[in-house]
Short mmCIF file of C-alpha atoms and ligand atoms in Angstrom, two decimals:
data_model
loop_
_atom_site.label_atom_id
_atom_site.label_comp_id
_atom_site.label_asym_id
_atom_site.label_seq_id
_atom_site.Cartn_x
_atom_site.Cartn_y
_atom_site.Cartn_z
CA UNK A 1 -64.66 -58.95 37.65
CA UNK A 2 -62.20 -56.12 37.04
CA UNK A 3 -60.70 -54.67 34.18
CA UNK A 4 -57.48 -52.96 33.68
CA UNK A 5 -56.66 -51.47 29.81
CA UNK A 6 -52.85 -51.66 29.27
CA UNK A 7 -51.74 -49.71 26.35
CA UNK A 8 -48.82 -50.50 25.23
CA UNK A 9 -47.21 -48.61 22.45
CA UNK A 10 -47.33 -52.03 19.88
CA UNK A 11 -50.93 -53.36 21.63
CA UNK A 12 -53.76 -52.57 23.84
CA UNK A 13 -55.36 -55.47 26.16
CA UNK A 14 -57.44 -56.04 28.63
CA UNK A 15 -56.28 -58.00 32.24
CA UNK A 16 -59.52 -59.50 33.57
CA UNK A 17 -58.77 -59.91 37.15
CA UNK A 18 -61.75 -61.85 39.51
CA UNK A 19 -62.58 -65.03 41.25
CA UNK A 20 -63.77 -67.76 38.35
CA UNK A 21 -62.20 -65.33 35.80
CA UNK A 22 -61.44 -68.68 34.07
CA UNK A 23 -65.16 -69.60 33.09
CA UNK A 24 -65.58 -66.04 30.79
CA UNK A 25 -62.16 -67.94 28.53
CA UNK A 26 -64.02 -69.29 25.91
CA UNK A 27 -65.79 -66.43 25.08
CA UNK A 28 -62.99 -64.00 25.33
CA UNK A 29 -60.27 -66.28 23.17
CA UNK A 30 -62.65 -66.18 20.82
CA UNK A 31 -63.44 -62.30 20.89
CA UNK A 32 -60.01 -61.52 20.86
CA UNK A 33 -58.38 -64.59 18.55
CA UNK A 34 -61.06 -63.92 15.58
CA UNK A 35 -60.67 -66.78 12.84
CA UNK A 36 -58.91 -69.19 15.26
CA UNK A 37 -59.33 -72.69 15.44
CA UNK A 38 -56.64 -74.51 17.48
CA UNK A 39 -55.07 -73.46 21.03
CA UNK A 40 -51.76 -74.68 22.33
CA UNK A 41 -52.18 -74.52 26.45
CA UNK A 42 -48.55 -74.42 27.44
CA UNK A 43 -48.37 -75.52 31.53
CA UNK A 44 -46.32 -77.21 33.86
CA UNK A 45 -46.05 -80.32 35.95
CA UNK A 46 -47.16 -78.69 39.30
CA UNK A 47 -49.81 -76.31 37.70
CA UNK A 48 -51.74 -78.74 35.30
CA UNK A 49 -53.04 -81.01 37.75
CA UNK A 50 -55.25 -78.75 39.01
CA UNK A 51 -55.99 -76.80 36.18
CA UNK A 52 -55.13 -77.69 32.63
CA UNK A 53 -58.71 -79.74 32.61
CA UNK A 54 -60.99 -76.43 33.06
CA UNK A 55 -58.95 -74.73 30.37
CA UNK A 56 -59.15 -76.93 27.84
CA UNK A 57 -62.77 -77.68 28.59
CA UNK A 58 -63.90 -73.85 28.69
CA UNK A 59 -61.88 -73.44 25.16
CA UNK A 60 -63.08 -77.10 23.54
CA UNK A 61 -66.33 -75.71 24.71
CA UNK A 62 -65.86 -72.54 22.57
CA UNK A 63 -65.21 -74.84 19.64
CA UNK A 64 -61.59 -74.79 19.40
CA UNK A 65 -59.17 -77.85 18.67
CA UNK A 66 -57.05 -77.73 21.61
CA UNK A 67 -53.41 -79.74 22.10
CA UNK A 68 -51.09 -78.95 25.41
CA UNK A 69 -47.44 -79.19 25.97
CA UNK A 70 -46.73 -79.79 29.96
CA UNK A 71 -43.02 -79.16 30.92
CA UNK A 72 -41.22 -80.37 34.36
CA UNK A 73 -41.84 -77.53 36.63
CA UNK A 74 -38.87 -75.31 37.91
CA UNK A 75 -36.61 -72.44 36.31
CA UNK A 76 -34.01 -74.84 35.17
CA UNK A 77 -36.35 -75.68 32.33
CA UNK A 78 -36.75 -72.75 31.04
CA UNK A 79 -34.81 -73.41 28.32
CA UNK A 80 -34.62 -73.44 24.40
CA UNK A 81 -35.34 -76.89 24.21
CA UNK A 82 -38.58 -77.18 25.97
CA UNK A 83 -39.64 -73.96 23.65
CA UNK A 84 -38.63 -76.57 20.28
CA UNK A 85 -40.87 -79.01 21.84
CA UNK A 86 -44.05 -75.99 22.24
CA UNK A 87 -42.60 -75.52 18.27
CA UNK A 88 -43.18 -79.15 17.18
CA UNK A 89 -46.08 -79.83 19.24
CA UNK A 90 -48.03 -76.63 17.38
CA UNK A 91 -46.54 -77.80 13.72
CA UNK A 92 -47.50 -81.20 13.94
CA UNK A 93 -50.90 -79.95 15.27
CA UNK A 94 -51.04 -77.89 11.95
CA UNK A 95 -51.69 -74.30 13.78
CA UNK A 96 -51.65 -71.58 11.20
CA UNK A 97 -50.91 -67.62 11.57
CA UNK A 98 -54.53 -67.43 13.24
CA UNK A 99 -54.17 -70.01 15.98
CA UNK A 100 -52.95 -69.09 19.39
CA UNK A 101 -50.62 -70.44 22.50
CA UNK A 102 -52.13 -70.70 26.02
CA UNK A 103 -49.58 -69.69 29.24
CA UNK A 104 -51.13 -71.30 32.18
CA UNK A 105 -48.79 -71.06 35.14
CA UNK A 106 -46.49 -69.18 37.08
CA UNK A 107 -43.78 -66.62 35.46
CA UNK A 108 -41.79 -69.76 34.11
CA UNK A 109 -44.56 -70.80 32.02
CA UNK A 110 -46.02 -67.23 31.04
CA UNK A 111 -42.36 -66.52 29.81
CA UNK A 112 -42.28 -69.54 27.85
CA UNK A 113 -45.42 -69.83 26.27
CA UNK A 114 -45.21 -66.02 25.04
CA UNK A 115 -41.48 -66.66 23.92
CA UNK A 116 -42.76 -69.60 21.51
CA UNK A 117 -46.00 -67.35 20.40
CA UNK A 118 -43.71 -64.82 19.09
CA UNK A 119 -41.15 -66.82 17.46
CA UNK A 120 -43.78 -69.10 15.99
CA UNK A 121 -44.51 -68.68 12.50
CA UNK A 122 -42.98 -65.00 12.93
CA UNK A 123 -45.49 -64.91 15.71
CA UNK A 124 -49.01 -66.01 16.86
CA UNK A 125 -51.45 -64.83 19.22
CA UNK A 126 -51.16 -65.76 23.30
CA UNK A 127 -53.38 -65.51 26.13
CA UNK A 128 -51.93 -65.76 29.29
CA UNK A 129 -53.63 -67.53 32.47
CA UNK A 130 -50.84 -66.57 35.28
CA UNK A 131 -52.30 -69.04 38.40
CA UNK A 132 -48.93 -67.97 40.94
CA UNK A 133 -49.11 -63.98 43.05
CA UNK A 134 -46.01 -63.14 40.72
CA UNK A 135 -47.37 -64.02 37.54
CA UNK A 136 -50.21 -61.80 37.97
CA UNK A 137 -48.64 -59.08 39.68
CA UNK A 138 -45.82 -59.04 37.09
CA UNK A 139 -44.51 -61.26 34.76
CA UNK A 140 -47.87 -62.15 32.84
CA UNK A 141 -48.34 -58.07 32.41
CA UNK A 142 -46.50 -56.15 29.90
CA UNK A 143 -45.18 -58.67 27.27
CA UNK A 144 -41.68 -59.46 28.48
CA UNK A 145 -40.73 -63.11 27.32
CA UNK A 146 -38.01 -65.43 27.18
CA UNK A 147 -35.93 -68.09 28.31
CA UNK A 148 -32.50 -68.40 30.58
CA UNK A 149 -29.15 -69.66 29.15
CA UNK A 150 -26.38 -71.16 30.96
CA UNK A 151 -24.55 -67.53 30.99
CA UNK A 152 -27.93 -65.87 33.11
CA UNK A 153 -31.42 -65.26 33.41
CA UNK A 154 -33.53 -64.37 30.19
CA UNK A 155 -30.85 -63.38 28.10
CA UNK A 156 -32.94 -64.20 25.30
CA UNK A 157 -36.48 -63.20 24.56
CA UNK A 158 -38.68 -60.60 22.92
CA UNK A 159 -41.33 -58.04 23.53
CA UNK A 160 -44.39 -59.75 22.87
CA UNK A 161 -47.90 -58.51 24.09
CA UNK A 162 -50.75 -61.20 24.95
CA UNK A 163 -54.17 -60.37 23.69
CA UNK A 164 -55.43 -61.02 26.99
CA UNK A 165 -54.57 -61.84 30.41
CA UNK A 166 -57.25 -63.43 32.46
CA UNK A 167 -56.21 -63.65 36.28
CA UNK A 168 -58.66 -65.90 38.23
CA UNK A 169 -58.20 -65.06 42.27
CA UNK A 170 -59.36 -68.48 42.94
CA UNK A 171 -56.17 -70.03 41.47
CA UNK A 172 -54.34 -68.79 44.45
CA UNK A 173 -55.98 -70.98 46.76
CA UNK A 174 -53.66 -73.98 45.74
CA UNK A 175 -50.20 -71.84 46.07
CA UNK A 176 -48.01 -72.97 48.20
CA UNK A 177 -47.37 -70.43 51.49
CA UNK A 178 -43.76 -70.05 50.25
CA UNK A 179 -44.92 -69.54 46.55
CA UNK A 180 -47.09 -66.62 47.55
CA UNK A 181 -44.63 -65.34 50.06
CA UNK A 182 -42.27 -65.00 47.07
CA UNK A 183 -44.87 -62.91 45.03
CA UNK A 184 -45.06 -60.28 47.71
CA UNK A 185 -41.43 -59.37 46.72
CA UNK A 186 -43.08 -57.95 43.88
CA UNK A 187 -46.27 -56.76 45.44
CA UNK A 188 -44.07 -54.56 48.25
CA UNK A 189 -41.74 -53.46 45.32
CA UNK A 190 -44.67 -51.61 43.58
CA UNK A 191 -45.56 -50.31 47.01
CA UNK A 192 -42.46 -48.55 47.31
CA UNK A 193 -41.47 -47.68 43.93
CA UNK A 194 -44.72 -45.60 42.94
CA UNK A 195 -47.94 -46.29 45.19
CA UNK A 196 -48.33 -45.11 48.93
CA UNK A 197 -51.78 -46.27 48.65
CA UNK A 198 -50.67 -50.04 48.20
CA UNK A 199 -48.52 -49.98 51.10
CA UNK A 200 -50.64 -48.21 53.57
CA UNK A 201 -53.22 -51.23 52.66
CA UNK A 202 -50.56 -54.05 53.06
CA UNK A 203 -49.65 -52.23 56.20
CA UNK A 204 -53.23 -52.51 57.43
CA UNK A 205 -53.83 -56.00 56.32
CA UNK A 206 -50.83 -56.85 58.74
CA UNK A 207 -49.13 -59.54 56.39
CA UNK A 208 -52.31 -61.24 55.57
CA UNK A 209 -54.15 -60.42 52.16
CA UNK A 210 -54.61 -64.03 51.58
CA UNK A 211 -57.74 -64.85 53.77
CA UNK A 212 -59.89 -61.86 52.32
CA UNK A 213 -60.74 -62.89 48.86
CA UNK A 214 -61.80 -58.93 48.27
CA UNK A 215 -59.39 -57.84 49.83
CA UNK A 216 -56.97 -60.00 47.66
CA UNK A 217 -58.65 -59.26 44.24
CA UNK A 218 -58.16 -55.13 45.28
CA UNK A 219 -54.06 -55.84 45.63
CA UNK A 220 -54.07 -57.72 42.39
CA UNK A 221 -55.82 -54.91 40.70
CA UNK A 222 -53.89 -52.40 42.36
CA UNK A 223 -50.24 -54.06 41.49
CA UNK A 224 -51.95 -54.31 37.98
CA UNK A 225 -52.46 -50.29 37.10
CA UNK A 226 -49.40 -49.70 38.53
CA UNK A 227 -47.90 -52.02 36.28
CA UNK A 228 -50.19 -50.83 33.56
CA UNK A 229 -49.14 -47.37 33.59
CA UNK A 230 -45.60 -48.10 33.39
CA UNK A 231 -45.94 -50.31 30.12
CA UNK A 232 -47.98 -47.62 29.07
CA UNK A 233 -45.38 -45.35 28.85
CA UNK A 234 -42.38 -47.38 28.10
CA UNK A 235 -43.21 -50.23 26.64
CA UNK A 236 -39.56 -51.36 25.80
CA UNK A 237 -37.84 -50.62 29.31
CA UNK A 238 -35.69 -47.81 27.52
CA UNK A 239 -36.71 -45.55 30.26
CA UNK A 240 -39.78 -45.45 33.10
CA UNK A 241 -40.19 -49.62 32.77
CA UNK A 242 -36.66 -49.89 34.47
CA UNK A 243 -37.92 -48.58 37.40
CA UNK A 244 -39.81 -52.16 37.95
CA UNK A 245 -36.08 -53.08 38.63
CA UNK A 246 -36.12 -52.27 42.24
CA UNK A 247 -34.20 -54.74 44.27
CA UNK A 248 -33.36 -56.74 41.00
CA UNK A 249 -29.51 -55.36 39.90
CA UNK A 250 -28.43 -56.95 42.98
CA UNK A 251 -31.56 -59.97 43.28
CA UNK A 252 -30.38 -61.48 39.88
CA UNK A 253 -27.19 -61.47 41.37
CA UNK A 254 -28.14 -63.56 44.43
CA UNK A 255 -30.49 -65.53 42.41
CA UNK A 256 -27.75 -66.67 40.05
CA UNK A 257 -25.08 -67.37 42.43
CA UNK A 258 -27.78 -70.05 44.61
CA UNK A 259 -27.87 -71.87 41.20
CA UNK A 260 -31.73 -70.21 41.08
CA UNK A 261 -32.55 -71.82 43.90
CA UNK A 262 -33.38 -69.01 45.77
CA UNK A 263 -36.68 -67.86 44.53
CA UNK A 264 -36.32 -64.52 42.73
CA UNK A 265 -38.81 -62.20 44.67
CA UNK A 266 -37.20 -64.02 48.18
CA UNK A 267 -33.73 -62.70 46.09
CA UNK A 268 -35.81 -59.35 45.03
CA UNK A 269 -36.97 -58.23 48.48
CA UNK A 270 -32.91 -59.10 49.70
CA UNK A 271 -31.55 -56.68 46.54
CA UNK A 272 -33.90 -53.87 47.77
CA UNK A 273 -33.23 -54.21 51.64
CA UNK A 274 -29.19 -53.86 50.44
CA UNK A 275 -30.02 -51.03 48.06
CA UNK A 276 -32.35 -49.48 51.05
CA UNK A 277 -29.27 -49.59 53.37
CA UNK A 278 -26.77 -48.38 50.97
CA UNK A 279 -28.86 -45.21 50.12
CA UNK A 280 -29.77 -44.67 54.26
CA UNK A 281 -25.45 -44.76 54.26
CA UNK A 282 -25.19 -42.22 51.42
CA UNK A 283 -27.63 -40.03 52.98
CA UNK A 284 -30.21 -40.10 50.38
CA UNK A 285 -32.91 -42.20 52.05
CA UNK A 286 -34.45 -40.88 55.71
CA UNK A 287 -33.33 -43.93 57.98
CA UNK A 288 -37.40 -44.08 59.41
CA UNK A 289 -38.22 -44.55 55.72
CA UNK A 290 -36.10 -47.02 54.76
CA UNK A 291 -37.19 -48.88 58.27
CA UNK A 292 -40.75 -48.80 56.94
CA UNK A 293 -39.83 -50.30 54.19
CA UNK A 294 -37.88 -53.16 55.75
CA UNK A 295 -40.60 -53.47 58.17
CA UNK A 296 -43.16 -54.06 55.49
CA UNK A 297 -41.22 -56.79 53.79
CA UNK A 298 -40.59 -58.54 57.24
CA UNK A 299 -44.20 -58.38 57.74
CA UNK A 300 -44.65 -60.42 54.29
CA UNK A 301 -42.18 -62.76 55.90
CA UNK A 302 -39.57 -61.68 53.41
CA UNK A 303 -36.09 -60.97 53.98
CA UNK A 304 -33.91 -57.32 53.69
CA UNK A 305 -30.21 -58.84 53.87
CA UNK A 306 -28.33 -61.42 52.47
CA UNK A 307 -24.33 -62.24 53.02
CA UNK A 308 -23.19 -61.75 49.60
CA UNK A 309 -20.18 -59.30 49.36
CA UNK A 310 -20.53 -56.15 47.66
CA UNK A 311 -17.70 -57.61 44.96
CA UNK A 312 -19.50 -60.53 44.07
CA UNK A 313 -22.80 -58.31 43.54
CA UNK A 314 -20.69 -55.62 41.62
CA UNK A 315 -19.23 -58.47 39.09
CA UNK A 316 -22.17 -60.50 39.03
CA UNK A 317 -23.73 -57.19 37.55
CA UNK A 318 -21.32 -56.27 35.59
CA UNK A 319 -22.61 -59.95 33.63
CA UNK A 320 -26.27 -58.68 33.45
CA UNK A 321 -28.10 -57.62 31.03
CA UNK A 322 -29.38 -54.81 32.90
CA UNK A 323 -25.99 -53.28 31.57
CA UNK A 324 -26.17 -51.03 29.12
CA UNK A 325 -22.29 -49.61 27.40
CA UNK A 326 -20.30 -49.94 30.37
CA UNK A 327 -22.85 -48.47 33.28
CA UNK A 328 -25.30 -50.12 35.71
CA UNK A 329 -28.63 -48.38 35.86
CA UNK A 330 -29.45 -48.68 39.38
CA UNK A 331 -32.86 -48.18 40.99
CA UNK A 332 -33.33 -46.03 44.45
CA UNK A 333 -35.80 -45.19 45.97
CA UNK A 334 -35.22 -42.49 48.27
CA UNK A 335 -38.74 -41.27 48.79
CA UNK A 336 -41.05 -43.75 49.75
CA UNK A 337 -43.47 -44.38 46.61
CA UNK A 338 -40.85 -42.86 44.01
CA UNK A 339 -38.33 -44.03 42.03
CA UNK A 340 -35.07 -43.23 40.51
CA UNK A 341 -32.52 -44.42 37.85
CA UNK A 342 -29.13 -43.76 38.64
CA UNK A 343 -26.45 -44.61 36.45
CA UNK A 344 -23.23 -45.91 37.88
CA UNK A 345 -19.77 -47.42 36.64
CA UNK A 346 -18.69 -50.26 38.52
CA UNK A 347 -16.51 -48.35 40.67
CA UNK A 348 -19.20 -46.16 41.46
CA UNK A 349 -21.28 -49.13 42.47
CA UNK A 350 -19.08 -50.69 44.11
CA UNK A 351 -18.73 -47.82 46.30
CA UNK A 352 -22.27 -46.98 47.11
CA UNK A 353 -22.54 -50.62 48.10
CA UNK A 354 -19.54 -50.91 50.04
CA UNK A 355 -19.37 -46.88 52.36
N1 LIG B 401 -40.71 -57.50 35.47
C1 LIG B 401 -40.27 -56.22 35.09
C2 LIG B 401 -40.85 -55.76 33.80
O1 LIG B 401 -41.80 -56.32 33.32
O2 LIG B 401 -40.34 -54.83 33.24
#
């Protein structure tokens, strides 16, 4: 099993990343959750099948009273209404301050269940058991929850840090093919943002890190420090955390306007191939670099285009919260394995999308 130490400014945790990582749960809830006796396991329709038994065993074995709260899979739930019913389901169960909420699932469900730890009795503890590529390359790291309202995607939320995050390789086996292939939008945008070393390996594993379970575990890890060291130092995305926004100014866009049907890294990997072109056109980005790059992602069998116009991605923009005052900060990369913030107006935008 490996270990990575994230230390944010609020919290320090540990991400346990290894096949089986589930079967050391007990033990670690209870290290880390001292004086609690009850466990909410928060999970979702196409996750729990599989695995909401062997949590709740492993923490029932550990001695804990343990409820669950399964929601209908898919982003269109993510809502306040199924985080009333996480809420209800914890009063009614009697949890106090000590008690703590379980996330098992993809970054829908890690979202959630950390959104209704920290609003819970001013907020209680969570553990988070990401089972999708994205989840544990991403969402379950660094303590960004929330839910989506009708005006965009998690426009409400809070900074709340697990107490652990236990990644368990094996859970990857049941993903879907198009469910992992969406988790390399991440995995390639770490790659290009800050780590040369991750993409030389995806480039030698020639789009296939799934059979290897080693080989698989490494990546994880890898996408972890890197993700580690940026929560490190900015916990609360004033400043080195935006950089993690590679591709998403204009993916959040896309991923909107499909009604979030698209899957947001398929929607990810499109925002960076436009931003990759649009910074090869202002003559910031070598074209053999940004080709690299494009070649990578089509190598994870994601795409680098889309047809949206650069209007609709300049006002769809405008909308998100990734505004701050009346600027965009956009993300280039213009180096391979570095990253940039680059604040624009709209105009501005507008034009480096549109030259
Ligand atoms: N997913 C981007 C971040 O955690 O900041």
């Amino acid at each position: 099993m490996r270990t990575v130490r994230v230390n944010a400014a609020s919290k320090s945790y540990d991400v346990l990343i290894g096949k089986n990582a589930v079967t050391v749960l007990g033990e670690q809830a209870k290290k880390v959750c001292p004086g609690a006796l009850k466990a909410l396991v928060v999970s979702e329709t196409n996750v729990a099948p599989f695995y909401l038994d062997v949590v709740k065993e492993q923490l029932e074995g550990a001695g804990f009273e343990v409820t669950d709260y399964v929601f209908e899979a898919g982003e269109q739930n993510k809502n306040i209404n199924e985080i009333a019913g996480m809420w209800n389901r914890m009063a009614e169960a009697g949890f106090t301050r000590t008690d703590f909420v379980v996330g098992l699932g993809g970054g829908v469900t890690t979202d959630m269940a950390g959104f209704a730890a920290s609003t819970f009795l001013r907020g209680i503890k969570v553990i988070q058991l990401p089972t999708s590529l994205l989840a544990m390359v991403d969402a379950s790291v660094g303590g960004k929850t929330g839910i989506d309202i009708p005006k965009g995607k998690n426009q409400v939320g809070a900074f709340w840090q697990p107490s652990l995050v236990l990644e368990d390789t094996a859970f990857l086996k049941t993903l879907p093919d198009e469910v992992f292939t969406e988790g390399m939008g991440e995995v390639t945008k770490h790659a290009f943002i800050m780590d040369l070393k991750l993409l030389e390996k995806l480039e030698e594993a020639a789009g296939d890190i799934r059979s290897d379970e080693d080989l698989l575990e490494e990546i994880v890890y890898m996408n972890v420090s890197d993700k580690a060291s940026v929560v490190g130092e900015d916990e609360t995305d004033n400043g080195r955390r935006q950089t993690l926004n590679y591709g998403h100014t204009v993916g959040h866009v896309i991923e909107r306007d499909s009604g979030f049907t698209k899957p947001h890294g398929i929607c990810v990997a499109k925002g960076m191939g436009i931003v990759m072109d649009a910074c090869v056109r202002a003559g910031t980005l070598a074209e053999d670099d940004a080709e690299r790059m494009k070649d990578l992602l089509k190598l994870y069998k994601l795409p680098t285009e889309d047809d949206i116009t650069p209007e609709a991605i300049v006002e769809g923009a405008m909308n998100d919260k990734k505004k701050r005052g009346g600027t965009l900060s956009v993300i280039l990369v213009n180096k391979i394995g570095q990253a940039e913030i680059k604040k624009m107006t709209a105009e501005e935008f507008l034009k480096f999308l549109s030259v």
